[in-house]
Amino acid sequence: MGAHRTVNASLGASGIFGTEHRRLLGYLDRRREGAEARGLGEVYPEAVRAVAATTWRLRMINEHRSSGVFAALQRQLIEASTPFAVQTVTLRMALDEIHHAGLCGALVEAFGEAPSAEAEPTLAALPRHGDVSPLDRAVRNVMFIGCLAETAAVALVSNERSLATEPLVRATLDQILGDEISHARFGWQFVSDAAPSLSVTEREGINRWLRLAFGALEASELAFLPVWADPSRELRETREAVGLCEADDARAIFYETVETVVVPRLEAMGFDAQRAYAGRLRESRREGEMAVSSSG
């Protein structure tokens, strides 16, 4: 097993690298009130401060990993002969995720810890889904990333944003939520535009693959739901103030979103999503490993 890579949100760059990095991310940043970094380590009890730093560090890693997912997706969209506008937006979403990683790292630092972490040495490649057409492949991966994962993320982050009262956390969640909404819209628009070009055989393959996709989505979301050591109401409210949702609430929001938003919208596009969701493969690995591959 190779050495882990370092994810370091405080790592600077000189010359053109630093200048262009700040310029691009400055363009993406829509935060307003509360965006100034300030020390939070002494504001909250240790039981909340420590878990907040750990949680935002994990989010920093996951957001950074997501930038690689979108960058890899752009190559598949080139293979599928998509319009330049689609490819442009995909690369912009990769930048969004790097931006999010930096924002999460700033919160780790605000809670009194170094904004760095050791992560897996390599990033898993996007699945090729066997011997399918480039369009079929792109539809499957965009469907999973945008229509499933990002749509669930919108609901979960929206709930966190509604509960958070710490200004720096609220400003961060404002930015992330706005971007996640854009990413989900990208997914739904792409699949809607591409669906009429899919053959009957391709649709049937996607319907079978959706059992894997729903199973992987479920495994991914449930794997990251935290269970806090102290369930007291007071600490719960304090955790929510800094963007830490309770596991039971997050679980309920996730299932409601999939069952009342994702499945019906895919059904409206002509996919057999209800049957696929009911028969989802619960042993599927989490989305972070991108192990959602099947030739159908």
PDB file of N, CA, C and O in Angstrom, residues 29-79:
ATOM      1  N   ASP A  29     -16.508  32.707  -4.923  1.00  0.00           N
ATOM      2  CA  ASP A  29     -16.953  32.911  -3.543  1.00  0.00           C
ATOM      3  C   ASP A  29     -18.108  33.906  -3.480  1.00  0.00           C
ATOM      4  O   ASP A  29     -17.969  35.063  -3.840  1.00  0.00           O
ATOM      5  N   ARG A  30     -19.250  33.414  -2.993  1.00  0.00           N
ATOM      6  CA  ARG A  30     -20.438  34.271  -2.863  1.00  0.00           C
ATOM      7  C   ARG A  30     -20.790  34.546  -1.408  1.00  0.00           C
ATOM      8  O   ARG A  30     -21.868  35.045  -1.113  1.00  0.00           O
ATOM      9  N   ARG A  31     -19.900  34.202  -0.499  1.00  0.00           N
ATOM     10  CA  ARG A  31     -20.206  34.397   0.911  1.00  0.00           C
ATOM     11  C   ARG A  31     -20.300  35.884   1.252  1.00  0.00           C
ATOM     12  O   ARG A  31     -19.645  36.717   0.665  1.00  0.00           O
ATOM     13  N   ARG A  32     -21.116  36.182   2.228  1.00  0.00           N
ATOM     14  CA  ARG A  32     -21.269  37.564   2.662  1.00  0.00           C
ATOM     15  C   ARG A  32     -21.039  37.635   4.174  1.00  0.00           C
ATOM     16  O   ARG A  32     -19.979  37.380   4.667  1.00  0.00           O
ATOM     17  N   GLU A  33     -22.085  37.932   4.917  1.00  0.00           N
ATOM     18  CA  GLU A  33     -21.983  38.096   6.362  1.00  0.00           C
ATOM     19  C   GLU A  33     -21.408  36.847   7.028  1.00  0.00           C
ATOM     20  O   GLU A  33     -21.814  35.728   6.749  1.00  0.00           O
ATOM     21  N   GLY A  34     -20.464  37.062   7.914  1.00  0.00           N
ATOM     22  CA  GLY A  34     -19.908  35.963   8.684  1.00  0.00           C
ATOM     23  C   GLY A  34     -18.781  35.231   8.006  1.00  0.00           C
ATOM     24  O   GLY A  34     -18.285  34.236   8.541  1.00  0.00           O
ATOM     25  N   ALA A  35     -18.351  35.695   6.837  1.00  0.00           N
ATOM     26  CA  ALA A  35     -17.325  34.959   6.103  1.00  0.00           C
ATOM     27  C   ALA A  35     -15.923  35.154   6.689  1.00  0.00           C
ATOM     28  O   ALA A  35     -15.029  34.392   6.375  1.00  0.00           O
ATOM     29  N   GLU A  36     -15.745  36.178   7.556  1.00  0.00           N
ATOM     30  CA  GLU A  36     -14.418  36.408   8.107  1.00  0.00           C
ATOM     31  C   GLU A  36     -14.053  35.273   9.053  1.00  0.00           C
ATOM     32  O   GLU A  36     -14.845  34.871   9.891  1.00  0.00           O
ATOM     33  N   ALA A  37     -12.826  34.806   8.904  1.00  0.00           N
ATOM     34  CA  ALA A  37     -12.358  33.745   9.783  1.00  0.00           C
ATOM     35  C   ALA A  37     -12.178  34.291  11.197  1.00  0.00           C
ATOM     36  O   ALA A  37     -11.710  35.411  11.393  1.00  0.00           O
ATOM     37  N   ARG A  38     -12.566  33.525  12.180  1.00  0.00           N
ATOM     38  CA  ARG A  38     -12.359  33.926  13.579  1.00  0.00           C
ATOM     39  C   ARG A  38     -12.204  32.668  14.416  1.00  0.00           C
ATOM     40  O   ARG A  38     -12.715  31.603  14.074  1.00  0.00           O
ATOM     41  N   GLY A  39     -11.476  32.790  15.522  1.00  0.00           N
ATOM     42  CA  GLY A  39     -11.221  31.637  16.365  1.00  0.00           C
ATOM     43  C   GLY A  39     -12.477  31.167  17.072  1.00  0.00           C
ATOM     44  O   GLY A  39     -13.186  31.957  17.703  1.00  0.00           O
ATOM     45  N   LEU A  40     -12.781  29.902  16.959  1.00  0.00           N
ATOM     46  CA  LEU A  40     -13.953  29.324  17.617  1.00  0.00           C
ATOM     47  C   LEU A  40     -13.557  28.303  18.678  1.00  0.00           C
ATOM     48  O   LEU A  40     -14.424  27.750  19.349  1.00  0.00           O
ATOM     49  N   GLY A  41     -12.252  28.077  18.820  1.00  0.00           N
ATOM     50  CA  GLY A  41     -11.798  27.042  19.737  1.00  0.00           C
ATOM     51  C   GLY A  41     -12.189  27.284  21.180  1.00  0.00           C
ATOM     52  O   GLY A  41     -12.409  26.337  21.941  1.00  0.00           O
ATOM     53  N   GLU A  42     -12.284  28.560  21.566  1.00  0.00           N
ATOM     54  CA  GLU A  42     -12.634  28.882  22.947  1.00  0.00           C
ATOM     55  C   GLU A  42     -14.114  29.202  23.122  1.00  0.00           C
ATOM     56  O   GLU A  42     -14.572  29.427  24.243  1.00  0.00           O
ATOM     57  N   VAL A  43     -14.853  29.212  22.035  1.00  0.00           N
ATOM     58  CA  VAL A  43     -16.266  29.611  22.097  1.00  0.00           C
ATOM     59  C   VAL A  43     -17.164  28.454  22.500  1.00  0.00           C
ATOM     60  O   VAL A  43     -18.154  28.637  23.214  1.00  0.00           O
ATOM     61  N   TYR A  44     -16.814  27.234  22.067  1.00  0.00           N
ATOM     62  CA  TYR A  44     -17.676  26.076  22.274  1.00  0.00           C
ATOM     63  C   TYR A  44     -17.025  25.074  23.216  1.00  0.00           C
ATOM     64  O   TYR A  44     -15.797  25.013  23.329  1.00  0.00           O
ATOM     65  N   PRO A  45     -17.840  24.286  23.928  1.00  0.00           N
ATOM     66  CA  PRO A  45     -17.270  23.277  24.827  1.00  0.00           C
ATOM     67  C   PRO A  45     -16.407  22.283  24.069  1.00  0.00           C
ATOM     68  O   PRO A  45     -16.629  22.029  22.888  1.00  0.00           O
ATOM     69  N   GLU A  46     -15.440  21.705  24.772  1.00  0.00           N
ATOM     70  CA  GLU A  46     -14.479  20.807  24.139  1.00  0.00           C
ATOM     71  C   GLU A  46     -15.167  19.651  23.427  1.00  0.00           C
ATOM     72  O   GLU A  46     -14.729  19.225  22.355  1.00  0.00           O
ATOM     73  N   ALA A  47     -16.257  19.119  23.988  1.00  0.00           N
ATOM     74  CA  ALA A  47     -16.964  17.990  23.382  1.00  0.00           C
ATOM     75  C   ALA A  47     -17.494  18.341  22.001  1.00  0.00           C
ATOM     76  O   ALA A  47     -17.626  17.473  21.131  1.00  0.00           O
ATOM     77  N   VAL A  48     -17.817  19.619  21.787  1.00  0.00           N
ATOM     78  CA  VAL A  48     -18.316  20.070  20.492  1.00  0.00           C
ATOM     79  C   VAL A  48     -17.159  20.547  19.617  1.00  0.00           C
ATOM     80  O   VAL A  48     -17.111  20.252  18.421  1.00  0.00           O
ATOM     81  N   ARG A  49     -16.221  21.268  20.197  1.00  0.00           N
ATOM     82  CA  ARG A  49     -15.102  21.804  19.425  1.00  0.00           C
ATOM     83  C   ARG A  49     -14.322  20.691  18.725  1.00  0.00           C
ATOM     84  O   ARG A  49     -14.026  20.772  17.529  1.00  0.00           O
ATOM     85  N   ALA A  50     -13.995  19.639  19.483  1.00  0.00           N
ATOM     86  CA  ALA A  50     -13.189  18.564  18.918  1.00  0.00           C
ATOM     87  C   ALA A  50     -13.920  17.833  17.801  1.00  0.00           C
ATOM     88  O   ALA A  50     -13.346  17.536  16.754  1.00  0.00           O
ATOM     89  N   VAL A  51     -15.202  17.529  18.015  1.00  0.00           N
ATOM     90  CA  VAL A  51     -15.943  16.790  16.992  1.00  0.00           C
ATOM     91  C   VAL A  51     -16.221  17.683  15.782  1.00  0.00           C
ATOM     92  O   VAL A  51     -16.275  17.208  14.651  1.00  0.00           O
ATOM     93  N   ALA A  52     -16.365  18.993  16.004  1.00  0.00           N
ATOM     94  CA  ALA A  52     -16.559  19.911  14.881  1.00  0.00           C
ATOM     95  C   ALA A  52     -15.304  19.948  14.014  1.00  0.00           C
ATOM     96  O   ALA A  52     -15.378  19.881  12.777  1.00  0.00           O
ATOM     97  N   ALA A  53     -14.135  20.038  14.637  1.00  0.00           N
ATOM     98  CA  ALA A  53     -12.885  20.048  13.873  1.00  0.00           C
ATOM     99  C   ALA A  53     -12.716  18.754  13.084  1.00  0.00           C
ATOM    100  O   ALA A  53     -12.332  18.768  11.913  1.00  0.00           O
ATOM    101  N   THR A  54     -13.037  17.620  13.712  1.00  0.00           N
ATOM    102  CA  THR A  54     -12.904  16.327  13.040  1.00  0.00           C
ATOM    103  C   THR A  54     -13.871  16.212  11.875  1.00  0.00           C
ATOM    104  O   THR A  54     -13.516  15.756  10.778  1.00  0.00           O
ATOM    105  N   THR A  55     -15.115  16.641  12.098  1.00  0.00           N
ATOM    106  CA  THR A  55     -16.140  16.532  11.051  1.00  0.00           C
ATOM    107  C   THR A  55     -15.800  17.408   9.857  1.00  0.00           C
ATOM    108  O   THR A  55     -15.886  16.973   8.695  1.00  0.00           O
ATOM    109  N   TRP A  56     -15.392  18.643  10.108  1.00  0.00           N
ATOM    110  CA  TRP A  56     -15.069  19.539   8.995  1.00  0.00           C
ATOM    111  C   TRP A  56     -13.789  19.116   8.293  1.00  0.00           C
ATOM    112  O   TRP A  56     -13.625  19.348   7.098  1.00  0.00           O
ATOM    113  N   ARG A  57     -12.895  18.425   9.007  1.00  0.00           N
ATOM    114  CA  ARG A  57     -11.703  17.884   8.343  1.00  0.00           C
ATOM    115  C   ARG A  57     -12.089  16.760   7.383  1.00  0.00           C
ATOM    116  O   ARG A  57     -11.578  16.681   6.254  1.00  0.00           O
ATOM    117  N   LEU A  58     -12.989  15.889   7.810  1.00  0.00           N
ATOM    118  CA  LEU A  58     -13.468  14.825   6.926  1.00  0.00           C
ATOM    119  C   LEU A  58     -14.173  15.407   5.704  1.00  0.00           C
ATOM    120  O   LEU A  58     -14.020  14.915   4.587  1.00  0.00           O
ATOM    121  N   ARG A  59     -14.926  16.474   5.933  1.00  0.00           N
ATOM    122  CA  ARG A  59     -15.600  17.114   4.808  1.00  0.00           C
ATOM    123  C   ARG A  59     -14.579  17.740   3.867  1.00  0.00           C
ATOM    124  O   ARG A  59     -14.759  17.727   2.642  1.00  0.00           O
ATOM    125  N   MET A  60     -13.517  18.284   4.408  1.00  0.00           N
ATOM    126  CA  MET A  60     -12.452  18.842   3.582  1.00  0.00           C
ATOM    127  C   MET A  60     -11.877  17.767   2.656  1.00  0.00           C
ATOM    128  O   MET A  60     -11.679  18.001   1.452  1.00  0.00           O
ATOM    129  N   ILE A  61     -11.621  16.583   3.213  1.00  0.00           N
ATOM    130  CA  ILE A  61     -11.093  15.478   2.411  1.00  0.00           C
ATOM    131  C   ILE A  61     -12.081  15.075   1.330  1.00  0.00           C
ATOM    132  O   ILE A  61     -11.713  14.886   0.156  1.00  0.00           O
ATOM    133  N   ASN A  62     -13.346  14.939   1.691  1.00  0.00           N
ATOM    134  CA  ASN A  62     -14.355  14.488   0.733  1.00  0.00           C
ATOM    135  C   ASN A  62     -14.597  15.512  -0.364  1.00  0.00           C
ATOM    136  O   ASN A  62     -14.778  15.149  -1.537  1.00  0.00           O
ATOM    137  N   GLU A  63     -14.588  16.790  -0.006  1.00  0.00           N
ATOM    138  CA  GLU A  63     -14.771  17.825  -1.023  1.00  0.00           C
ATOM    139  C   GLU A  63     -13.590  17.824  -1.991  1.00  0.00           C
ATOM    140  O   GLU A  63     -13.754  17.974  -3.202  1.00  0.00           O
ATOM    141  N   HIS A  64     -12.398  17.649  -1.453  1.00  0.00           N
ATOM    142  CA  HIS A  64     -11.213  17.618  -2.307  1.00  0.00           C
ATOM    143  C   HIS A  64     -11.257  16.421  -3.239  1.00  0.00           C
ATOM    144  O   HIS A  64     -10.923  16.520  -4.424  1.00  0.00           O
ATOM    145  N   ARG A  65     -11.689  15.271  -2.727  1.00  0.00           N
ATOM    146  CA  ARG A  65     -11.829  14.075  -3.560  1.00  0.00           C
ATOM    147  C   ARG A  65     -12.850  14.321  -4.670  1.00  0.00           C
ATOM    148  O   ARG A  65     -12.664  13.886  -5.807  1.00  0.00           O
ATOM    149  N   SER A  66     -13.920  15.039  -4.360  1.00  0.00           N
ATOM    150  CA  SER A  66     -14.959  15.300  -5.354  1.00  0.00           C
ATOM    151  C   SER A  66     -14.443  16.131  -6.516  1.00  0.00           C
ATOM    152  O   SER A  66     -14.946  16.019  -7.641  1.00  0.00           O
ATOM    153  N   SER A  67     -13.438  16.981  -6.268  1.00  0.00           N
ATOM    154  CA  SER A  67     -12.887  17.759  -7.376  1.00  0.00           C
ATOM    155  C   SER A  67     -12.279  16.830  -8.415  1.00  0.00           C
ATOM    156  O   SER A  67     -12.378  17.069  -9.625  1.00  0.00           O
ATOM    157  N   GLY A  68     -11.674  15.732  -7.957  1.00  0.00           N
ATOM    158  CA  GLY A  68     -11.122  14.751  -8.885  1.00  0.00           C
ATOM    159  C   GLY A  68     -12.192  14.001  -9.642  1.00  0.00           C
ATOM    160  O   GLY A  68     -11.998  13.615 -10.806  1.00  0.00           O
ATOM    161  N   VAL A  69     -13.329  13.775  -8.997  1.00  0.00           N
ATOM    162  CA  VAL A  69     -14.448  13.096  -9.655  1.00  0.00           C
ATOM    163  C   VAL A  69     -14.938  13.933 -10.836  1.00  0.00           C
ATOM    164  O   VAL A  69     -15.132  13.427 -11.950  1.00  0.00           O
ATOM    165  N   PHE A  70     -15.143  15.235 -10.614  1.00  0.00           N
ATOM    166  CA  PHE A  70     -15.620  16.093 -11.705  1.00  0.00           C
ATOM    167  C   PHE A  70     -14.570  16.249 -12.802  1.00  0.00           C
ATOM    168  O   PHE A  70     -14.910  16.316 -13.984  1.00  0.00           O
ATOM    169  N   ALA A  71     -13.299  16.307 -12.413  1.00  0.00           N
ATOM    170  CA  ALA A  71     -12.243  16.407 -13.422  1.00  0.00           C
ATOM    171  C   ALA A  71     -12.219  15.151 -14.298  1.00  0.00           C
ATOM    172  O   ALA A  71     -12.043  15.233 -15.519  1.00  0.00           O
ATOM    173  N   ALA A  72     -12.407  13.976 -13.679  1.00  0.00           N
ATOM    174  CA  ALA A  72     -12.448  12.729 -14.445  1.00  0.00           C
ATOM    175  C   ALA A  72     -13.698  12.660 -15.312  1.00  0.00           C
ATOM    176  O   ALA A  72     -13.665  12.136 -16.438  1.00  0.00           O
ATOM    177  N   LEU A  73     -14.797  13.192 -14.803  1.00  0.00           N
ATOM    178  CA  LEU A  73     -16.044  13.184 -15.569  1.00  0.00           C
ATOM    179  C   LEU A  73     -15.892  13.995 -16.854  1.00  0.00           C
ATOM    180  O   LEU A  73     -16.450  13.629 -17.898  1.00  0.00           O
ATOM    181  N   GLN A  74     -15.147  15.084 -16.791  1.00  0.00           N
ATOM    182  CA  GLN A  74     -14.994  15.930 -17.975  1.00  0.00           C
ATOM    183  C   GLN A  74     -14.389  15.149 -19.132  1.00  0.00           C
ATOM    184  O   GLN A  74     -14.779  15.320 -20.286  1.00  0.00           O
ATOM    185  N   ARG A  75     -13.463  14.240 -18.841  1.00  0.00           N
ATOM    186  CA  ARG A  75     -12.867  13.433 -19.911  1.00  0.00           C
ATOM    187  C   ARG A  75     -13.913  12.537 -20.554  1.00  0.00           C
ATOM    188  O   ARG A  75     -13.941  12.383 -21.789  1.00  0.00           O
ATOM    189  N   GLN A  76     -14.784  11.938 -19.750  1.00  0.00           N
ATOM    190  CA  GLN A  76     -15.831  11.088 -20.314  1.00  0.00           C
ATOM    191  C   GLN A  76     -16.836  11.903 -21.124  1.00  0.00           C
ATOM    192  O   GLN A  76     -17.394  11.416 -22.112  1.00  0.00           O
ATOM    193  N   LEU A  77     -17.048  13.139 -20.734  1.00  0.00           N
ATOM    194  CA  LEU A  77     -17.958  13.996 -21.497  1.00  0.00           C
ATOM    195  C   LEU A  77     -17.350  14.390 -22.840  1.00  0.00           C
ATOM    196  O   LEU A  77     -18.069  14.589 -23.820  1.00  0.00           O
ATOM    197  N   ILE A  78     -16.018  14.497 -22.892  1.00  0.00           N
ATOM    198  CA  ILE A  78     -15.348  14.712 -24.179  1.00  0.00           C
ATOM    199  C   ILE A  78     -15.549  13.490 -25.060  1.00  0.00           C
ATOM    200  O   ILE A  78     -15.876  13.603 -26.250  1.00  0.00           O
ATOM    201  N   GLU A  79     -15.361  12.303 -24.487  1.00  0.00           N
ATOM    202  CA  GLU A  79     -15.554  11.067 -25.243  1.00  0.00           C
ATOM    203  C   GLU A  79     -16.969  10.949 -25.787  1.00  0.00           C
ATOM    204  O   GLU A  79     -17.193  10.393 -26.865  1.00  0.00           O
TER     205      GLU A  79
END
